[in-house]
CSV table of C-alpha atoms and ligand atoms in Angstrom, one decimal:
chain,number,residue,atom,x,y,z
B,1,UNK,CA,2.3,-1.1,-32.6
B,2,UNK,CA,-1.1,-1.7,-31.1
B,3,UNK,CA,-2.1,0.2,-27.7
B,4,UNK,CA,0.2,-1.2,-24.8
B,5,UNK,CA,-2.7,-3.6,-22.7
B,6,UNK,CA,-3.1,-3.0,-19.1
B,7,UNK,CA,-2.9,-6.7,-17.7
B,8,UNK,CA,-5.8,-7.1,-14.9
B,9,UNK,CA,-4.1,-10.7,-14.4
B,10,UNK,CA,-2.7,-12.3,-11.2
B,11,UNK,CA,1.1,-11.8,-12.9
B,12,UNK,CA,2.9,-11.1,-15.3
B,13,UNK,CA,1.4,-7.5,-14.5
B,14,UNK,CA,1.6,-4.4,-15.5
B,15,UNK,CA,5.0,-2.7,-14.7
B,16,UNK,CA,5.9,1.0,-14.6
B,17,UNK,CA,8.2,2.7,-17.2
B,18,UNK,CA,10.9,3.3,-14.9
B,19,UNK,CA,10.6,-0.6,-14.4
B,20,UNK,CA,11.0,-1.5,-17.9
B,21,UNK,CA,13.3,1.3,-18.4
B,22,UNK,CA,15.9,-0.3,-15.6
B,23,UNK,CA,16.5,-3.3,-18.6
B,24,UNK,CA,17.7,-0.9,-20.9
B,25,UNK,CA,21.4,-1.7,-19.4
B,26,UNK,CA,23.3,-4.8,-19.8
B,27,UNK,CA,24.9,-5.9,-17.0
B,28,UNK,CA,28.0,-8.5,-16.4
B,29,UNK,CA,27.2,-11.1,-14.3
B,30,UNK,CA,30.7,-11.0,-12.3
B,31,UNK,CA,30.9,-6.7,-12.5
B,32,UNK,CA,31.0,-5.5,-8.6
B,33,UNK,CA,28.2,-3.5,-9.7
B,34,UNK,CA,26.1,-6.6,-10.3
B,35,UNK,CA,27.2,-8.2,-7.7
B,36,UNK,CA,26.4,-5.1,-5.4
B,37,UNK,CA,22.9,-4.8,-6.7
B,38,UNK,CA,21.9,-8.2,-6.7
B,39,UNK,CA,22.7,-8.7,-3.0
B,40,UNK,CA,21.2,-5.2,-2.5
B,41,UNK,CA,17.8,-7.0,-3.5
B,42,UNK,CA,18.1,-10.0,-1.9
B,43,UNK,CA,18.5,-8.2,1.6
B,44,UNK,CA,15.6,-5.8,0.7
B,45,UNK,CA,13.3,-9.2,0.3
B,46,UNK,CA,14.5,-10.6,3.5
B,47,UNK,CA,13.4,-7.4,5.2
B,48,UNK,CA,10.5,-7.7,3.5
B,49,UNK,CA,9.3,-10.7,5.2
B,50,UNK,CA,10.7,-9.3,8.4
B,51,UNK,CA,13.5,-12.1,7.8
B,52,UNK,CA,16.9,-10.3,9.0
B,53,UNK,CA,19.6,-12.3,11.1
B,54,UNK,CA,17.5,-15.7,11.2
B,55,UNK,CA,16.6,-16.0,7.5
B,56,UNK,CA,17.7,-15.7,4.0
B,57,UNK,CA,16.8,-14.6,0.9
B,58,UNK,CA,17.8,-17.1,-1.9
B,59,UNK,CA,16.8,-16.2,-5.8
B,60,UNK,CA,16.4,-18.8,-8.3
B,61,UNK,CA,16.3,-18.0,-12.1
B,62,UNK,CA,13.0,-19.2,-13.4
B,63,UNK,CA,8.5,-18.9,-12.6
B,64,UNK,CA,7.2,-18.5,-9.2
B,65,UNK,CA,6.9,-22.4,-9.3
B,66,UNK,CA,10.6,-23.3,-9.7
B,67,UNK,CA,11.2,-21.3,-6.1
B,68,UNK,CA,8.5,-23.5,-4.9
B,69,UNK,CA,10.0,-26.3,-6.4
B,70,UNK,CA,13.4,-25.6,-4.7
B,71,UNK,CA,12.1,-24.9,-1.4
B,72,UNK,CA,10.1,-28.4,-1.0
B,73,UNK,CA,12.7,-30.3,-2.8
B,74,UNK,CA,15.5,-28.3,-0.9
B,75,UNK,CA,13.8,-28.2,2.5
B,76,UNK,CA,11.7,-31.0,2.7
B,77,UNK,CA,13.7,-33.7,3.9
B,78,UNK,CA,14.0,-37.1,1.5
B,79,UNK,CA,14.0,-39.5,5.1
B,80,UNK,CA,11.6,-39.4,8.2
B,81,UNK,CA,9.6,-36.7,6.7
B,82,UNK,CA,6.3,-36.0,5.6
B,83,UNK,CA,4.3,-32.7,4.2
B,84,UNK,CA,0.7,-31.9,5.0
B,85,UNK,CA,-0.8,-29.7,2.1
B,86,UNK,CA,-4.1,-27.5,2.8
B,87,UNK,CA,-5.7,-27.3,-0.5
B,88,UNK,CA,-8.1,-24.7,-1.5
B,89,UNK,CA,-7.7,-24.5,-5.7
B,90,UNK,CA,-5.2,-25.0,-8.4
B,91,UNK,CA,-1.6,-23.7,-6.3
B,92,UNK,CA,-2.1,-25.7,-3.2
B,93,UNK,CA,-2.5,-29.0,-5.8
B,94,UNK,CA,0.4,-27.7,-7.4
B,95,UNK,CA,2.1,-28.1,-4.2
B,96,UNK,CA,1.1,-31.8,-3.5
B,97,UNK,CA,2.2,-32.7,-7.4
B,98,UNK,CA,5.7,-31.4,-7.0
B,99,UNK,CA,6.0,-33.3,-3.7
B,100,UNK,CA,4.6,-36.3,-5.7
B,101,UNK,CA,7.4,-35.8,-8.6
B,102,UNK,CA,10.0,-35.6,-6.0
B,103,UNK,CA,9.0,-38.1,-4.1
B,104,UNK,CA,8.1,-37.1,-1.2
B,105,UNK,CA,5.7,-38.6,1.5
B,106,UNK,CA,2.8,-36.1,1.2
B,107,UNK,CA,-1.1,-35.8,2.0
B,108,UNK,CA,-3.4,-33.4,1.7
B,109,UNK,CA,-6.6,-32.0,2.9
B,110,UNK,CA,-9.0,-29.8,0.9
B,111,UNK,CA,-11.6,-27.1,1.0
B,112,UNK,CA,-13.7,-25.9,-1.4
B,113,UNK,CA,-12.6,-22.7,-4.0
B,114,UNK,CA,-14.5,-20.3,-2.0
B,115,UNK,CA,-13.8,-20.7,1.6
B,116,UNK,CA,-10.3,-20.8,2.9
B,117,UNK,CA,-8.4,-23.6,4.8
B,118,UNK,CA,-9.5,-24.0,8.7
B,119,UNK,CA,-7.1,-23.7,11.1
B,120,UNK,CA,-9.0,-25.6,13.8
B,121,UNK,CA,-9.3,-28.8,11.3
B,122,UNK,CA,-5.6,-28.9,10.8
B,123,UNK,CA,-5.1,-28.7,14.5
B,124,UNK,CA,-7.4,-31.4,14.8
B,125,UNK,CA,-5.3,-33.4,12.3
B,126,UNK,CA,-2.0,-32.4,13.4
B,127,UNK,CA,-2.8,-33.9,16.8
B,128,UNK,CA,-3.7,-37.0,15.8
B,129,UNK,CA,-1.3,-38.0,13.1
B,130,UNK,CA,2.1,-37.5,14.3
B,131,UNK,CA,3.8,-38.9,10.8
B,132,UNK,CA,3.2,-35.3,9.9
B,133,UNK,CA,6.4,-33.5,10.3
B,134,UNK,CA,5.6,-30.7,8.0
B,135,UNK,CA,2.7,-28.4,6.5
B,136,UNK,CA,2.7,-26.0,3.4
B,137,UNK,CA,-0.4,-23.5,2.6
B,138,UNK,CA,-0.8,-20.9,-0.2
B,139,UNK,CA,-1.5,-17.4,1.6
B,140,UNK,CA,-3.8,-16.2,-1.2
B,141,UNK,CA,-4.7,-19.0,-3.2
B,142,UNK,CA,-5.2,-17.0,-6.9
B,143,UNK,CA,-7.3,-19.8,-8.2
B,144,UNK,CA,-10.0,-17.5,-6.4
B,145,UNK,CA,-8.4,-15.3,-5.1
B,146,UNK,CA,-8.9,-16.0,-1.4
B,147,UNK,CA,-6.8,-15.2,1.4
B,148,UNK,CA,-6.1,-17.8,3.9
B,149,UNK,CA,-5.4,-17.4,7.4
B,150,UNK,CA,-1.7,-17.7,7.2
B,151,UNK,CA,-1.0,-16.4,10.9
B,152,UNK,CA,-3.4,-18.9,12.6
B,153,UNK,CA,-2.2,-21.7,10.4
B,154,UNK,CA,1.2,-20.4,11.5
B,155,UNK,CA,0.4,-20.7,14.9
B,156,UNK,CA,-0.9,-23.9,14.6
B,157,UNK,CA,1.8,-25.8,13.2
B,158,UNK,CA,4.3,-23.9,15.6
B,159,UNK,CA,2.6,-25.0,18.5
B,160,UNK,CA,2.6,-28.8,17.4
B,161,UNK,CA,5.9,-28.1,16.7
B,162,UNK,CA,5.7,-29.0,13.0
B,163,UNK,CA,7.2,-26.8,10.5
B,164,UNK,CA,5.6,-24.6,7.7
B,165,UNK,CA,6.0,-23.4,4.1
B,166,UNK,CA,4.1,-20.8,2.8
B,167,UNK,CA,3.5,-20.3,-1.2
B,168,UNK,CA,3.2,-16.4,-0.7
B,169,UNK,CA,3.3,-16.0,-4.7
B,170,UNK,CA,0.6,-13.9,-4.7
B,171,UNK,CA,0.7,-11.5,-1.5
B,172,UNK,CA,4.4,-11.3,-1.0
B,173,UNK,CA,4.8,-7.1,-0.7
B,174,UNK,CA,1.2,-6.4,-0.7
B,175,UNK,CA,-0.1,-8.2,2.0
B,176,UNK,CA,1.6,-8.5,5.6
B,177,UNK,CA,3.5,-11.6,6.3
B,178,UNK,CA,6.4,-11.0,8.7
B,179,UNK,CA,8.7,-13.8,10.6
B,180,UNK,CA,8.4,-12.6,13.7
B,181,UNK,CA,4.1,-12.8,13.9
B,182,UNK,CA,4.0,-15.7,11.6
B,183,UNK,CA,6.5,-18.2,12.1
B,184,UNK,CA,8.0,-19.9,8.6
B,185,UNK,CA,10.5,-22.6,7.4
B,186,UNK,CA,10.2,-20.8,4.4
B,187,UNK,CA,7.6,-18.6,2.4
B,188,UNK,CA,8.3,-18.8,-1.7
B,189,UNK,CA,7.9,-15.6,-3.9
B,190,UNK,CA,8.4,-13.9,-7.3
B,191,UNK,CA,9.7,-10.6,-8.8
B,192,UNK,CA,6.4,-10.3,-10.7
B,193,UNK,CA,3.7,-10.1,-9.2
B,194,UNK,CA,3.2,-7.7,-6.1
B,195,UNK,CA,6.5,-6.6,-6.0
B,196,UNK,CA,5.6,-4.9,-9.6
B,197,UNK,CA,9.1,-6.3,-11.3
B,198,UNK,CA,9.1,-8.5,-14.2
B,199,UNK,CA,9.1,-12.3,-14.4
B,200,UNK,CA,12.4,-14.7,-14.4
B,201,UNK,CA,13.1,-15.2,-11.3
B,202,UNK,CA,11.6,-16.2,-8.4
B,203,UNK,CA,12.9,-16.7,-4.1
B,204,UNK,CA,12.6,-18.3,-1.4
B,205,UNK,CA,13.1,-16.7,2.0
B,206,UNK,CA,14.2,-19.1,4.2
B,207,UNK,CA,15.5,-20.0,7.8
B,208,UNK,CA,19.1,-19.9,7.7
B,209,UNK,CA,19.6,-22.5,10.2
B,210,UNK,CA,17.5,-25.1,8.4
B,211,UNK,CA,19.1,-24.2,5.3
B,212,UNK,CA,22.7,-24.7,6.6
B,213,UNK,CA,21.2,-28.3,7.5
B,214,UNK,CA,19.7,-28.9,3.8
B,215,UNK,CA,23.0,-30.0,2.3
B,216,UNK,CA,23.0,-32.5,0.2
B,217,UNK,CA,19.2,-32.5,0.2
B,218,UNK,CA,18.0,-31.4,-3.0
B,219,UNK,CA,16.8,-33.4,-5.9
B,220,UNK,CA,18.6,-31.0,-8.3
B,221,UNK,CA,21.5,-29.1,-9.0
B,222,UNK,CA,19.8,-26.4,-10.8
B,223,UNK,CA,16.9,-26.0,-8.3
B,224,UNK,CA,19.3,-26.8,-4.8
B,225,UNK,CA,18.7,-23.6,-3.2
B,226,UNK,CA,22.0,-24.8,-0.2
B,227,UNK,CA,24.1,-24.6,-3.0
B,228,UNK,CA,22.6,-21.4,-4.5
B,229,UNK,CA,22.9,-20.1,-1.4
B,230,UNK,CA,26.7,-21.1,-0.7
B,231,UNK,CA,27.4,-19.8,-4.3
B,232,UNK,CA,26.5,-15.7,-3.3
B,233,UNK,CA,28.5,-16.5,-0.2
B,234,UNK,CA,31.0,-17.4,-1.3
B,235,UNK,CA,31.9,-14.7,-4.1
B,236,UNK,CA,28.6,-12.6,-4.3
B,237,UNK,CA,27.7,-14.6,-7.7
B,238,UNK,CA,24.6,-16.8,-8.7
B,239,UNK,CA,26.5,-20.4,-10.0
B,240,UNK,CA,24.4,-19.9,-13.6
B,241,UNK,CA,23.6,-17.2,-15.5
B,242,UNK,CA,21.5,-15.0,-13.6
B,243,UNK,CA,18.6,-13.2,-15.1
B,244,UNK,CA,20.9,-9.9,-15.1
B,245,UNK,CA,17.9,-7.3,-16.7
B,246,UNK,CA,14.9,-9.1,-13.8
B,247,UNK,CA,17.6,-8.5,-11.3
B,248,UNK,CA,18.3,-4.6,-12.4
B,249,UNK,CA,14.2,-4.1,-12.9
B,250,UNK,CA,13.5,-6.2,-9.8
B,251,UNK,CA,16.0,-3.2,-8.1
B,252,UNK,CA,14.2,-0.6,-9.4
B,253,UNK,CA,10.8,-1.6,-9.0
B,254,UNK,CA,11.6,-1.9,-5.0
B,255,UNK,CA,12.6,1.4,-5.0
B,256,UNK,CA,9.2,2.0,-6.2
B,257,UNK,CA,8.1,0.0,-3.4
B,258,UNK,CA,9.7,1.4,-0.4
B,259,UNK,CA,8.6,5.1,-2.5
B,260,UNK,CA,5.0,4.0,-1.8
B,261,UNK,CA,5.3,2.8,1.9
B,262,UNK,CA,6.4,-0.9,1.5
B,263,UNK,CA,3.8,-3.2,2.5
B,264,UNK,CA,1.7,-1.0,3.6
B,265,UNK,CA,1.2,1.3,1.2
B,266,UNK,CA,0.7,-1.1,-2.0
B,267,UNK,CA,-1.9,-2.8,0.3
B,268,UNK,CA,-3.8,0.2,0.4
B,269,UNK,CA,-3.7,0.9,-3.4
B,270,UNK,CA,-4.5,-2.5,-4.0
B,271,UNK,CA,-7.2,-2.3,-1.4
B,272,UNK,CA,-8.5,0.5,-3.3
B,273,UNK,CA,-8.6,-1.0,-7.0
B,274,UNK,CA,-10.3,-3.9,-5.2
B,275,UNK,CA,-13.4,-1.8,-3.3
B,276,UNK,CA,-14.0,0.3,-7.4
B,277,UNK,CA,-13.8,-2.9,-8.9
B,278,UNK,CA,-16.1,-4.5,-7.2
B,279,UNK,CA,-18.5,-1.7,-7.0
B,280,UNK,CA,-18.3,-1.0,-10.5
B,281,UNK,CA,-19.1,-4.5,-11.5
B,282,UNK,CA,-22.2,-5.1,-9.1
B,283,UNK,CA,-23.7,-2.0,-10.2
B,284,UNK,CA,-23.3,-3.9,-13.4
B,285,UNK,CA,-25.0,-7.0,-12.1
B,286,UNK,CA,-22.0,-8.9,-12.2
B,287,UNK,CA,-21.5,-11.4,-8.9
B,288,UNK,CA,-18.4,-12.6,-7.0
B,289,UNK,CA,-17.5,-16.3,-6.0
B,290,UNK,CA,-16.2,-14.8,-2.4
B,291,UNK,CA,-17.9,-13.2,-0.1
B,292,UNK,CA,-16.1,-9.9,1.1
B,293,UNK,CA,-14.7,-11.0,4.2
B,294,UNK,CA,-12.6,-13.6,2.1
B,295,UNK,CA,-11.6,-11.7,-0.4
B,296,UNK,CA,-7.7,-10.7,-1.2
B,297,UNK,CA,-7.2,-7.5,-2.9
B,298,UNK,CA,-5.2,-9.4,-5.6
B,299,UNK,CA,-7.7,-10.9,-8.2
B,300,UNK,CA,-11.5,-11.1,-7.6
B,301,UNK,CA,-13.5,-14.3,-9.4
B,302,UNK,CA,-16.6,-13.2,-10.9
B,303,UNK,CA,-19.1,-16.0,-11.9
B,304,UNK,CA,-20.5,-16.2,-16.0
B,305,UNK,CA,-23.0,-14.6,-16.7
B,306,UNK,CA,-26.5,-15.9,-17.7
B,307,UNK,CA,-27.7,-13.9,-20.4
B,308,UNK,CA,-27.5,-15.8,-23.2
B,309,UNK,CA,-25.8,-12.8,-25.4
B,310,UNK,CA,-22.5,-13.1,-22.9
B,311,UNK,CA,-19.6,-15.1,-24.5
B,312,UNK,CA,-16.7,-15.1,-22.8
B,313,UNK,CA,-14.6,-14.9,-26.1
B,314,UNK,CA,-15.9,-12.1,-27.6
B,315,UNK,CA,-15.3,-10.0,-24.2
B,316,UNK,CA,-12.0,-10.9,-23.9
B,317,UNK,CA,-11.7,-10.0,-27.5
B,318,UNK,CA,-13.5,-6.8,-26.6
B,319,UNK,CA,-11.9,-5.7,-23.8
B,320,UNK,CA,-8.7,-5.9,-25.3
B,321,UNK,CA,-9.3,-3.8,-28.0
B,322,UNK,CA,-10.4,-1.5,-25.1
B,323,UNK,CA,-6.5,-1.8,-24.0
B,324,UNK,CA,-7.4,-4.3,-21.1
B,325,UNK,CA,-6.1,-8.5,-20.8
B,326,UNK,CA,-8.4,-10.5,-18.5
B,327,UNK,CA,-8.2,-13.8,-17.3
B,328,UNK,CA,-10.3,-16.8,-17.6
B,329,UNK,CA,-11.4,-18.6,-15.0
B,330,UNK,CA,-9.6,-21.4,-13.1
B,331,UNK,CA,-12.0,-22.8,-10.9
B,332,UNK,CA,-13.4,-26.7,-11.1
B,333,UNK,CA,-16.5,-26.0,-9.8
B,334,UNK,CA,-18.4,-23.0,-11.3
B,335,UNK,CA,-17.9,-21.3,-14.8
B,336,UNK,CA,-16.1,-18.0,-14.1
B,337,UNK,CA,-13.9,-15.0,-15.0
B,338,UNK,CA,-10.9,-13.4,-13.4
B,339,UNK,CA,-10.3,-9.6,-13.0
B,340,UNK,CA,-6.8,-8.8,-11.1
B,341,UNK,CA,-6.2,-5.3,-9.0
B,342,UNK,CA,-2.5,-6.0,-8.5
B,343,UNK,CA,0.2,-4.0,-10.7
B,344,UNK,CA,1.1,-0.7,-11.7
B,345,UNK,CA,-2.4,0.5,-11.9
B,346,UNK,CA,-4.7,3.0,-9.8
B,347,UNK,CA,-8.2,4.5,-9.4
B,348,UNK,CA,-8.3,5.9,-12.8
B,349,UNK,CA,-7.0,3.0,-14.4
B,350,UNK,CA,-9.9,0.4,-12.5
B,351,UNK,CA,-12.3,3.2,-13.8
B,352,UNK,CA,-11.4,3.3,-17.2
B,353,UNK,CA,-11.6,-0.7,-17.0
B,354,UNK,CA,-15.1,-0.9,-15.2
B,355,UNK,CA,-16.2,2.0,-18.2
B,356,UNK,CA,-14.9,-0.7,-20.6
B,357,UNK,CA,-17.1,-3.5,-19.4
B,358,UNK,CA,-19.8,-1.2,-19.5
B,359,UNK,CA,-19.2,-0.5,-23.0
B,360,UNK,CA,-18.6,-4.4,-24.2
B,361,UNK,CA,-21.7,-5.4,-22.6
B,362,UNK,CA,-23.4,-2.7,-24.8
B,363,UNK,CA,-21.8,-4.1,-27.7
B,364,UNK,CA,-22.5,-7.1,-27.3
B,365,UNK,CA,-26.0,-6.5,-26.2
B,366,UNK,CA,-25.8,-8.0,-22.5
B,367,UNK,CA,-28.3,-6.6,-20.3
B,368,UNK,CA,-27.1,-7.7,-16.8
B,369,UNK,CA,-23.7,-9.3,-15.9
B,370,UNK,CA,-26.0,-11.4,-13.2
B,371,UNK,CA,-25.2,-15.3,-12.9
Y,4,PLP,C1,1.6,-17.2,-9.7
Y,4,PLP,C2,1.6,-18.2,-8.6
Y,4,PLP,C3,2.5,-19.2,-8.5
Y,4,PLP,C4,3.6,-19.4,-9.5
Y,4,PLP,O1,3.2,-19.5,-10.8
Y,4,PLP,P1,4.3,-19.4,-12.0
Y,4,PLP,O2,3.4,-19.5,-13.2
Y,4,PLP,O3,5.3,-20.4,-11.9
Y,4,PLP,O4,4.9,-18.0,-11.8
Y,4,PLP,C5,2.5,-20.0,-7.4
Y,4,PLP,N1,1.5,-19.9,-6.5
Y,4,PLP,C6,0.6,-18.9,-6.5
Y,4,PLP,C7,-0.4,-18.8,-5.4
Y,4,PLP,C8,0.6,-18.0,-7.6
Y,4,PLP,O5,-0.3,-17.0,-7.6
């Protein structure tokens, strides 16, 4: 077998052992074991969010997107109703097509990839269109990887009385988002990406309250997160088969989690990769989209360079074979790279990568990484 990559991607990411190790069991789906585990982790990722008594965590089996999914199609109402979308790169127009596949009433406004949403232009908007009765934003919008003001907005649309979602794929358990200093309808998450789990399944914390109203909602059975939810209360069990091995890895890796200081303390690691990153690759000439001050410590966008000897194949190629995966560029306006801090990695291993860029631009006999 070829060298096991470290993934400096915005999810899947790169997991621990003890992570992978957890799916060496097989669980049954009914067992009181299961059953104990499962609603182990969904009350760890309420407290996460800061969600006990008013809200609740519901899992779905699937991507990041299909918790998304549920929670607009779930939450969002079909009548009287209409979502406001701040757009900012690739997730928030995710979020406006799967209103538009539903068929919901939905609108949008939009920034450009490098600056994030303004809270004083929705409250502007929000004041003088009053068909608005709901607003969804993406708290770090990967596309660039920058980090929207999620409390402000949060303010915002509580104080027009409007309701939120939040699409906190990216940030959920490395960056702080808690109920009680940003209000939420609901936020929408996944086991693999900050939470250092593996993908198939994704959640949606939500208040209970709105969710008790939601029945009958939902565009779908599959994706109806009411009836997922009245499923684990009434017998502990997900209604389909759950993804047994993401659940038991998804356990382990918030073990890992609360081992490291919750929040907090993968914030600080990830805060860490972020500052050698990106003083490794400006001492290389390479240049970021963001300015600093926008910048999430999740995945940093780093624009082409201009020396004619840079192909963005060939790295890719070569920095694999140096044991690293990187990720194109997702941007619309500018031609660009991604490099991800997120994941079981540290110091050594953002060193190691930076020394690898280093050595691929030798190869390939790039001078400068400027734009
Ligand atoms: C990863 C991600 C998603 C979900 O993507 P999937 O490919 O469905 O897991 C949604 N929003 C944001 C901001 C993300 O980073």
């Amino acid at each position: 077998m070829d060298k096991v990559p470290l993934l400096l991607t915005p999810g899947p990411l790169t997991t621990s052992a003890s992570v992978k190790a957890a799916m060496l069991r097989d669980w049954g789906s009914r067992d009181p074991g299961f059953i104990a585990m499962n609603a182990g982790v969904l009350e760890r990722l309420c407290a996460i969010a800061g969600g006990q008594g008013a809200h609740v965590a519901v899992p779905v089996q699937g991507s990041g997107t299909f918790a998304v999914e549920a929670m607009i199609g779930t939450l969002l109402p079909r009548r009287n109703a209409k979502l406001l979308v701040l757009v900012n790169g690739a997730y928030g127009h995710r979020l406006v097509k799967i209103a538009q596949v539903l068929g919901r009433p939905v609108d949008f406004m939009e920034w450009t990839e490098d600056e994030p949403v303004s809270p004083s232009q929705l409250a502007e908007r929000l004041s003088r269109d009053m068909s608005i009765t709901h607003v969804a934003v993406v708290h770090c919008e990967t596309t660039s990887g920058v980090l929207n003001p999620v409390e402000d907005i949060a303010k915002i649309v509580q104080a027009q009385r409007r309701l939120l979602f939040v699409d906190a794929m990216s940030s959920f358990g490395a960056l702080p988002l808690e109920a009680g200093k940003v209000p939420f309808l609901a936020l929408a998450a996944s086991s693999n990406k900050c939470l250092e789990g593996v993908p198939g399944l994704g959640f949606v914390i939500a208040d209970q309250t709105a969710l008790a109203a939601a029945a009958g909602n939902a565009h779908s059975l599959a994706l109806d997160l009411h009836g997922q939810w009245q499923g684990f209360a009434a017998n502990g069990q997900w209604r389909f088969t759950p993804p047994t091995h993401v659940v038991a890895a998804l356990a382990q890796a918030l073990d890992e989690f609360d081992a490291e200081g919750g929040v907090a303390g993968r914030g600080q690691r990830y805060r860490d990769n972020l500052g050698v990153l990106l003083a490794g690759m400006r001492g290389l000439g390479f240049r970021t989209l963001l300015a600093d001050d926008v910048q999430a410590p999740i995945i940093v966008t780093f624009r082409m360079p201009a020396d004619p000897a840079f192909d963005f194949q060939a790295f890719y190629q070569a920095m694999a074979r140096r044991g690293f995966l990187i990720y194109p560029g997702k941007l619309t306006v500018a031609d660009s790279f991604r490099m991800g801090c997120i994941g079981r990695l540290d110091l050594s291993h953002m060193k190691a990568a930076i020394l690898a860029v280093q050595e691929t631009m030798k190869e390939m006999g790039v001078a400068s990484g400027a734009p």
